[in-house]
Short mmCIF file of C-alpha atoms in Angstrom, two decimals:
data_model
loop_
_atom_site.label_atom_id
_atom_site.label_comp_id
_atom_site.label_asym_id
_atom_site.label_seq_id
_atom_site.Cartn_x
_atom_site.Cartn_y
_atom_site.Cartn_z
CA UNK A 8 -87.52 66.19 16.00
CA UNK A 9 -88.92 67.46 19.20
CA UNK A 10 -86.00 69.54 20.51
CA UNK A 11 -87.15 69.55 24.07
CA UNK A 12 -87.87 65.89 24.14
CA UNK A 13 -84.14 65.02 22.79
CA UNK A 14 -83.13 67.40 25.61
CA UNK A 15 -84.78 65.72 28.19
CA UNK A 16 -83.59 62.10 27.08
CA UNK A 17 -80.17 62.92 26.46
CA UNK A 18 -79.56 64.78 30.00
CA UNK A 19 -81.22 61.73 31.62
CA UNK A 20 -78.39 60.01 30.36
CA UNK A 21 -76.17 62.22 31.06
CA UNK A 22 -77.03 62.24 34.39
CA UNK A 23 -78.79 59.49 35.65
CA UNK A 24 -81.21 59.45 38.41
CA UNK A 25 -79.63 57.32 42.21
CA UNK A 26 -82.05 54.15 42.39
CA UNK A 27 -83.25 53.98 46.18
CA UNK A 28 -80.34 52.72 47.20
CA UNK A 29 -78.49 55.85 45.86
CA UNK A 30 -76.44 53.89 43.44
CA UNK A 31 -76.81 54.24 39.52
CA UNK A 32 -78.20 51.97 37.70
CA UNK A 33 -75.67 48.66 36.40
CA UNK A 34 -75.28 48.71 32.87
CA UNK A 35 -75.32 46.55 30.21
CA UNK A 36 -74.30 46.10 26.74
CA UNK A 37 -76.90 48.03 24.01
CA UNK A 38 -78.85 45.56 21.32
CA UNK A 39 -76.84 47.55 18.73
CA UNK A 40 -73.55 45.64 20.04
CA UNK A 41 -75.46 42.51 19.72
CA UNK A 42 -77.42 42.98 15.88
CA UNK A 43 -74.62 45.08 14.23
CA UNK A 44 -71.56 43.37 15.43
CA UNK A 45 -72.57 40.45 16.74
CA UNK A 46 -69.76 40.59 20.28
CA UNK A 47 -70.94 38.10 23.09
CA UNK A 48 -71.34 39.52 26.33
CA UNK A 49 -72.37 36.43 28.62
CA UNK A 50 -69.99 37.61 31.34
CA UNK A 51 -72.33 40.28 31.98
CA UNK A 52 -75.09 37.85 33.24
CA UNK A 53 -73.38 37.07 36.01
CA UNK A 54 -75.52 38.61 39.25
CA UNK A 55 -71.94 39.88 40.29
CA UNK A 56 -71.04 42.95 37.88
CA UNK A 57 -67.77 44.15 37.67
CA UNK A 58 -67.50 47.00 39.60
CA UNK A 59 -69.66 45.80 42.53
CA UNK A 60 -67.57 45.74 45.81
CA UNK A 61 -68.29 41.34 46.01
CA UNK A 62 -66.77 40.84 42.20
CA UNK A 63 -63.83 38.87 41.91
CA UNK A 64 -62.00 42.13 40.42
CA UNK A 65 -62.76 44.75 42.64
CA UNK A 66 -59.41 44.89 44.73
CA UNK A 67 -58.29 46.39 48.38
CA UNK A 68 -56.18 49.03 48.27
CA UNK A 69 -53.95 49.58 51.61
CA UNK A 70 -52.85 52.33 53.37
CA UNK A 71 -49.43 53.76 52.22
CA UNK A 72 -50.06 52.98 48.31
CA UNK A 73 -49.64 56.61 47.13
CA UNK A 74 -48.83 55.36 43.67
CA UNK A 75 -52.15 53.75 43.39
CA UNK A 76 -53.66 57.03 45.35
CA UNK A 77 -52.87 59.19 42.54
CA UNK A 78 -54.54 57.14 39.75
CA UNK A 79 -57.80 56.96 41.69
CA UNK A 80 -57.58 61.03 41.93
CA UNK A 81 -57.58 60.57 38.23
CA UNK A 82 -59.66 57.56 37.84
CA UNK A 83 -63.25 59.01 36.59
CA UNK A 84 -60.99 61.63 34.33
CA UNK A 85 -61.65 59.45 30.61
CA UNK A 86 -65.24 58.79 31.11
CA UNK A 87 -65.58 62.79 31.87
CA UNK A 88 -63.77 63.75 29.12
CA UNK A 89 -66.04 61.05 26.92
CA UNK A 90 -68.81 63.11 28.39
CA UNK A 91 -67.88 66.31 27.46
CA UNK A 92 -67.49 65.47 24.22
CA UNK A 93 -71.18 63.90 24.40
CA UNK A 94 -72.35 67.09 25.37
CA UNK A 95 -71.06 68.82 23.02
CA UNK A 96 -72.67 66.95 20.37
CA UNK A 97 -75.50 67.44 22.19
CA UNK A 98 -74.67 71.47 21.77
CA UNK A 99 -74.39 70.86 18.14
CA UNK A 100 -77.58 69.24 17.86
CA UNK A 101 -79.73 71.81 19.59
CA UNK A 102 -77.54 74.98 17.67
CA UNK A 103 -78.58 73.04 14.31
CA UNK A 104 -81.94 71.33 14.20
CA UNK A 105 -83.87 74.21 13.21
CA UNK A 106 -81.14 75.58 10.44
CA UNK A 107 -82.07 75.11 6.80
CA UNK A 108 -79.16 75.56 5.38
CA UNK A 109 -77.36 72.10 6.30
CA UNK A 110 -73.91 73.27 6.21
CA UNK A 111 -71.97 75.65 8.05
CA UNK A 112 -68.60 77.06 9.79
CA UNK A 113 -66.20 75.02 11.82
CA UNK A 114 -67.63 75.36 15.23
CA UNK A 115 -68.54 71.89 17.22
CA UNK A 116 -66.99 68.87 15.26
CA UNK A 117 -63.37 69.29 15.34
CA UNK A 118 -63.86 69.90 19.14
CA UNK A 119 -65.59 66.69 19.75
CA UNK A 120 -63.00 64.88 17.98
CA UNK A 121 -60.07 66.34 19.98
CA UNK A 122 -62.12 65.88 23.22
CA UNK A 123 -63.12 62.64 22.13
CA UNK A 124 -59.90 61.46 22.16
CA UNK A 125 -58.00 62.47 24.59
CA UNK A 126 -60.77 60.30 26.83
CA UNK A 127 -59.17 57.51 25.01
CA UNK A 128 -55.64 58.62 25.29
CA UNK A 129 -56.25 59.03 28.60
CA UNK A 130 -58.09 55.58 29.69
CA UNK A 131 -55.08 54.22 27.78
CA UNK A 132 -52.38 56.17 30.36
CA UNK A 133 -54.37 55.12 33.28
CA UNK A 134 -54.37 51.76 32.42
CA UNK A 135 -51.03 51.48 31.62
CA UNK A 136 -50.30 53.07 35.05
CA UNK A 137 -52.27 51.00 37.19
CA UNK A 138 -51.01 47.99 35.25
CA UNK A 139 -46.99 48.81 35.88
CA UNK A 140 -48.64 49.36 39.45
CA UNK A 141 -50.49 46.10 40.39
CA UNK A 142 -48.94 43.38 38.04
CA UNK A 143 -45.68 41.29 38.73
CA UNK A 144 -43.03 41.06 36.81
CA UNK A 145 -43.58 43.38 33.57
CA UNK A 146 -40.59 44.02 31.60
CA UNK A 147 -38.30 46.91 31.92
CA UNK A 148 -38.81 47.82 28.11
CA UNK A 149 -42.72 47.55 28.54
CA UNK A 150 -42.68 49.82 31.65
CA UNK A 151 -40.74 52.80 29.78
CA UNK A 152 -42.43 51.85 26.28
CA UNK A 153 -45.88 52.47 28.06
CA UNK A 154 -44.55 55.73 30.33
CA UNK A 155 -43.23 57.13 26.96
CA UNK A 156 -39.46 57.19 28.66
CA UNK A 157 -36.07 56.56 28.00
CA UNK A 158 -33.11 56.55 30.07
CA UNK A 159 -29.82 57.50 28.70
CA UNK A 160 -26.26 58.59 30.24
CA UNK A 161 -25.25 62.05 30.41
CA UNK A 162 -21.47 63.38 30.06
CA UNK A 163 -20.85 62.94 33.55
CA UNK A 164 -22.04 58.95 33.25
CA UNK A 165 -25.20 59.62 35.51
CA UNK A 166 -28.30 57.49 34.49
CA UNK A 167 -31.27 60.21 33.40
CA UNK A 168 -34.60 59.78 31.99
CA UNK A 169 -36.54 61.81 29.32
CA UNK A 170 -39.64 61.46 27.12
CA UNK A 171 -40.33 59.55 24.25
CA UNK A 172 -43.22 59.61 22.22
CA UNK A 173 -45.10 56.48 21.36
CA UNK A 174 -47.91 56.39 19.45
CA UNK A 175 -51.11 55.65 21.83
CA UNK A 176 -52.45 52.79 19.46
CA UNK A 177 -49.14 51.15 20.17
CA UNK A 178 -49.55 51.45 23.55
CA UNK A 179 -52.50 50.24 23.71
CA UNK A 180 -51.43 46.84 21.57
CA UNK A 181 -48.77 46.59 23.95
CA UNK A 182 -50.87 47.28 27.17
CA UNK A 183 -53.16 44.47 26.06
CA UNK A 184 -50.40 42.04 25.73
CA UNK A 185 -49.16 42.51 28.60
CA UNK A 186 -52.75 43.15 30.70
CA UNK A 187 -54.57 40.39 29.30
CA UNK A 188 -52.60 38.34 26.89
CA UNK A 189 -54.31 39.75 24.34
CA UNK A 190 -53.06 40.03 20.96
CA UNK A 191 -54.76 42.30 18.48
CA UNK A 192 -55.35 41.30 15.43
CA UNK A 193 -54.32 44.22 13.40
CA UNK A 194 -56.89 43.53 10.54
CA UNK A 195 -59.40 43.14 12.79
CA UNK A 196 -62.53 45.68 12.27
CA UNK A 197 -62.30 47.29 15.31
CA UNK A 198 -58.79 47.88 15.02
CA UNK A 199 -58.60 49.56 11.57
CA UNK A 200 -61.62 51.93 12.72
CA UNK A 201 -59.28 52.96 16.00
CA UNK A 202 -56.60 53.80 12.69
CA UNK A 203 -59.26 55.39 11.07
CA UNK A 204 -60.31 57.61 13.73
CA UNK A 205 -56.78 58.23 14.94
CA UNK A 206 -56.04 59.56 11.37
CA UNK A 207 -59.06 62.09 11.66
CA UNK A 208 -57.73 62.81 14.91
CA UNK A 209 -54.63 63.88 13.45
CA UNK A 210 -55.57 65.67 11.17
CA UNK A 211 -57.38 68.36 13.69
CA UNK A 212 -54.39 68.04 15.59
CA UNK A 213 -51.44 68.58 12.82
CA UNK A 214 -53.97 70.44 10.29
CA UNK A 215 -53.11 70.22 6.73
CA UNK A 216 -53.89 73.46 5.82
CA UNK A 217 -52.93 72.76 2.28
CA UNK A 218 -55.71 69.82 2.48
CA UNK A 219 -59.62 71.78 3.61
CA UNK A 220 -61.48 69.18 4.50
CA UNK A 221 -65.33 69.52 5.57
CA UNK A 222 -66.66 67.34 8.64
CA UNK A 223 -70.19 65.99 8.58
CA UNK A 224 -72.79 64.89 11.72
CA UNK A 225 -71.81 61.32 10.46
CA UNK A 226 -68.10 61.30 10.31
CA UNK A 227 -68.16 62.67 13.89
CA UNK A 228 -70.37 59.71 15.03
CA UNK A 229 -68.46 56.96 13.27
CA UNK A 230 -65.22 58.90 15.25
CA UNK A 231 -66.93 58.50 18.24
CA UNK A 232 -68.05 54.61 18.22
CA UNK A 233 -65.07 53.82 16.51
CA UNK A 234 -62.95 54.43 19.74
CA UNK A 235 -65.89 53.26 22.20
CA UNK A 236 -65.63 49.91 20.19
CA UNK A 237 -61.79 49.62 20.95
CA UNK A 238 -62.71 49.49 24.07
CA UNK A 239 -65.81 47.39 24.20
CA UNK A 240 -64.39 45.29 21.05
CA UNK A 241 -61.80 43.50 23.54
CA UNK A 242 -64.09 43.18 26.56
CA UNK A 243 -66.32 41.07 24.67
CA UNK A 244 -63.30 38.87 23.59
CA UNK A 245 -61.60 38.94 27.22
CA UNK A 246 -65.17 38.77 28.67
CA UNK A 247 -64.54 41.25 31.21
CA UNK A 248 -64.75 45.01 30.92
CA UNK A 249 -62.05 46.88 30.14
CA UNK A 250 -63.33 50.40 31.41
CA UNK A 251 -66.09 50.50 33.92
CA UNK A 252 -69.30 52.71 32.33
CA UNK A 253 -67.94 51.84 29.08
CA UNK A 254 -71.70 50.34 28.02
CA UNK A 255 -73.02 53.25 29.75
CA UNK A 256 -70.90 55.84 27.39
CA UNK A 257 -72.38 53.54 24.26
CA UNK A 258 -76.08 54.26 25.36
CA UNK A 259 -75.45 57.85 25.29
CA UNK A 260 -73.86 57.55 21.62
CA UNK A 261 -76.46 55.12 20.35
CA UNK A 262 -79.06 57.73 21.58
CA UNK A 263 -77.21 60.28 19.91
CA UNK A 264 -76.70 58.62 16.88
CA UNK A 265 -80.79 57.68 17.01
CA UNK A 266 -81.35 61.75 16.76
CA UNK A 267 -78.64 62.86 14.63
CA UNK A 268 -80.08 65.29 11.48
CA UNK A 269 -77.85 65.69 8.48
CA UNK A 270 -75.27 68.72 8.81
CA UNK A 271 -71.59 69.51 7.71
CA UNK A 272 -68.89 71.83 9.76
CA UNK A 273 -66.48 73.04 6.88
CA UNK A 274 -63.54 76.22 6.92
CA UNK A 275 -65.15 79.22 5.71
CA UNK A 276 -63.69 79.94 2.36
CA UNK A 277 -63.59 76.30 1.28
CA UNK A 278 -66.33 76.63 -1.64
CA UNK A 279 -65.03 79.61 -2.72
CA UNK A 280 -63.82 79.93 -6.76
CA UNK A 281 -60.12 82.22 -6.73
CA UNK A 282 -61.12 83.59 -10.45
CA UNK A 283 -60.53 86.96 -9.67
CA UNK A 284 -57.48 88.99 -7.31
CA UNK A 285 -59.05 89.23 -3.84
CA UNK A 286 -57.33 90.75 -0.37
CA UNK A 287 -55.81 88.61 2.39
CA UNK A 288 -53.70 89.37 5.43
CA UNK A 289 -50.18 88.98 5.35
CA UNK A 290 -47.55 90.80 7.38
CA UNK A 291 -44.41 89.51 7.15
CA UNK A 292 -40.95 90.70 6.28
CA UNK A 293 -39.76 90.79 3.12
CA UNK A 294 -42.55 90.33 1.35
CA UNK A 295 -42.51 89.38 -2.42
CA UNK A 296 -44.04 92.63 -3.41
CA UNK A 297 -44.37 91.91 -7.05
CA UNK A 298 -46.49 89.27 -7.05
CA UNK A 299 -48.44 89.99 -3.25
CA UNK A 300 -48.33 94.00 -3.12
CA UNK A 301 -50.72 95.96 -1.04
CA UNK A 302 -53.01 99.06 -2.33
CA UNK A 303 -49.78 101.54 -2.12
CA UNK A 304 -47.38 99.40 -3.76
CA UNK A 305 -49.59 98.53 -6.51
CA UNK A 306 -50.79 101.99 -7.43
CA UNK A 307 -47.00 102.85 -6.86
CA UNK A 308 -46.08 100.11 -10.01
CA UNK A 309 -48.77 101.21 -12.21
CA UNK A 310 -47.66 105.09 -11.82
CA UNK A 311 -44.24 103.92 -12.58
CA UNK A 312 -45.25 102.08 -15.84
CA UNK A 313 -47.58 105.01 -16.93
CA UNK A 314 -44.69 107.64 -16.90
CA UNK A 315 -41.97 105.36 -18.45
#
């Protein structure tokens, strides 16, 4: 692979260049949405895109609405954290195209994952926010189930609130219920890759460190269009688009995933055989010094056993 040419394409995409108008390009849905999975996007041939200040969707928002003024500070904050985790596969890429040896430390992947994610975490708070902003009539219990809240009454019989977790992919069943009267089909394909990746997404988060696992170039690529189809997945069934550059993020990851070259990320000592005694740090109290003992204490026991 031309690394300078893969640089050059990917940044374009990255970045992409004002038409004369000074507005970027519209997007549309990649072939690879069409061929692999076969979703229906005739909405998009409308000449009025969603997004575009004469579609149907594209609301006013009046003076005085500081509810709705904070979400749009916050509005662009998924598709940048998509992005960063685009470019750092496109770090990864350019650190490993020339290596022979086609595995290595952990460095990029588990990043990308974590970054990855939270851009979906976070597209799912937004949404729920601006939903429990602009809809009528949503249901106590679905308000505080999406906040991740619960109110409660103190000693002194005054009404207080504090968190409580939800899991995001139950969120984001019940934001789609309540959004679009959409229910998902929980052996659907796209849903049981969201499980899959949220699983690898776990496990970088809580790590097992009783379970090494290695990552390859692929696993991180399935992670990433896993999640971008549980967003696009629905849009083609609602035929209208759930997040706005969503088709846009896809192009980057089907380029991506066009120039991707075999490699693995795994912990350090993961291949090695224990056949032998070998050194590691531990400094606790109390140590069990019989069976862990340091240089001192060991020499100590043997000179102990030689003179009795």
């Amino acid at each position: 692979m031309d690394i300078e040419e893969f640089e050059e394409g990917i940044n374009s995409l990255l970045h992409p260049e004002p038409d004369e108008d000074g507005f970027v390009p519209r997007e549309f849905p990649n072939e690879r949405l069409f061929k692999v999975y076969g979703l229906n996007f005739d909405y998009m041939k409308d000449i009025y895109w969603e997004g575009s200040s004469v579609h149907r969707y594209t609301r006013l928002c009046p003076e005085g609405e500081d509810s709705l003024h904070v979400l749009t500070r916050n509005s662009d904050v998924p598709t940048r954290l998509f992005e960063a985790g685009f470019n750092l596969f496109k770090d990864s890429v350019i650190a490993y195209h020339d290596k022979k040896d086609k595995r290595g430390d952990i460095r990029f992947y588990p990043s990308i994952v974590l970054t990855f994610w939270s851009g979906f975490e976070t597209f799912v708070r937004y949404s729920s926010e601006l939903l429990l902003v602009t809809v009528l009539n949503i249901p106590y219990e679905v308000a505080i189930f999406l906040q991740e809240k619960e109110r409660f009454l103190d000693n002194r019989g005054i009404i207080k609130e504090k968190p409580r977790y939800q899991p995001v992919l139950e969120r984001y069943a019940v934001f789609l219920k309540y959004a679009y009267n959409f229910t998902v089909d929980r052996g659907c394909k796209f849903w049981q890759q969201l499980e899959k990746a949220k699983d690898i997404r776990d496990y970088y988060t809580h790590l097992d460190v009783r379970d090494p696992k290695a990552i390859s170039v692929n696993e991180v690529l399935n992670f990433m269009e896993a999640i971008l189809l549980g967003i696009i997945w629905p849009s083609s069934e609602l035929q209208r688009t759930l997040m706005l550059c969503i088709y846009y993020l896809y192009d980057i990851w089907a380029y991506l995933n066009e120039h991707k070259e075999e490699y693995m990320e795994r912990p350090f000592f993961m291949d090695w055989h224990f056949n032998e005694r070998y050194m590691f740090h531990c400094n606790f109290e109390n140590v069990n010094t019989r069976r862990f003992p340091n240089t001192d204490e060991e020499r100590r026991m043997k000179d102990k056993i030689d003179k009795s």
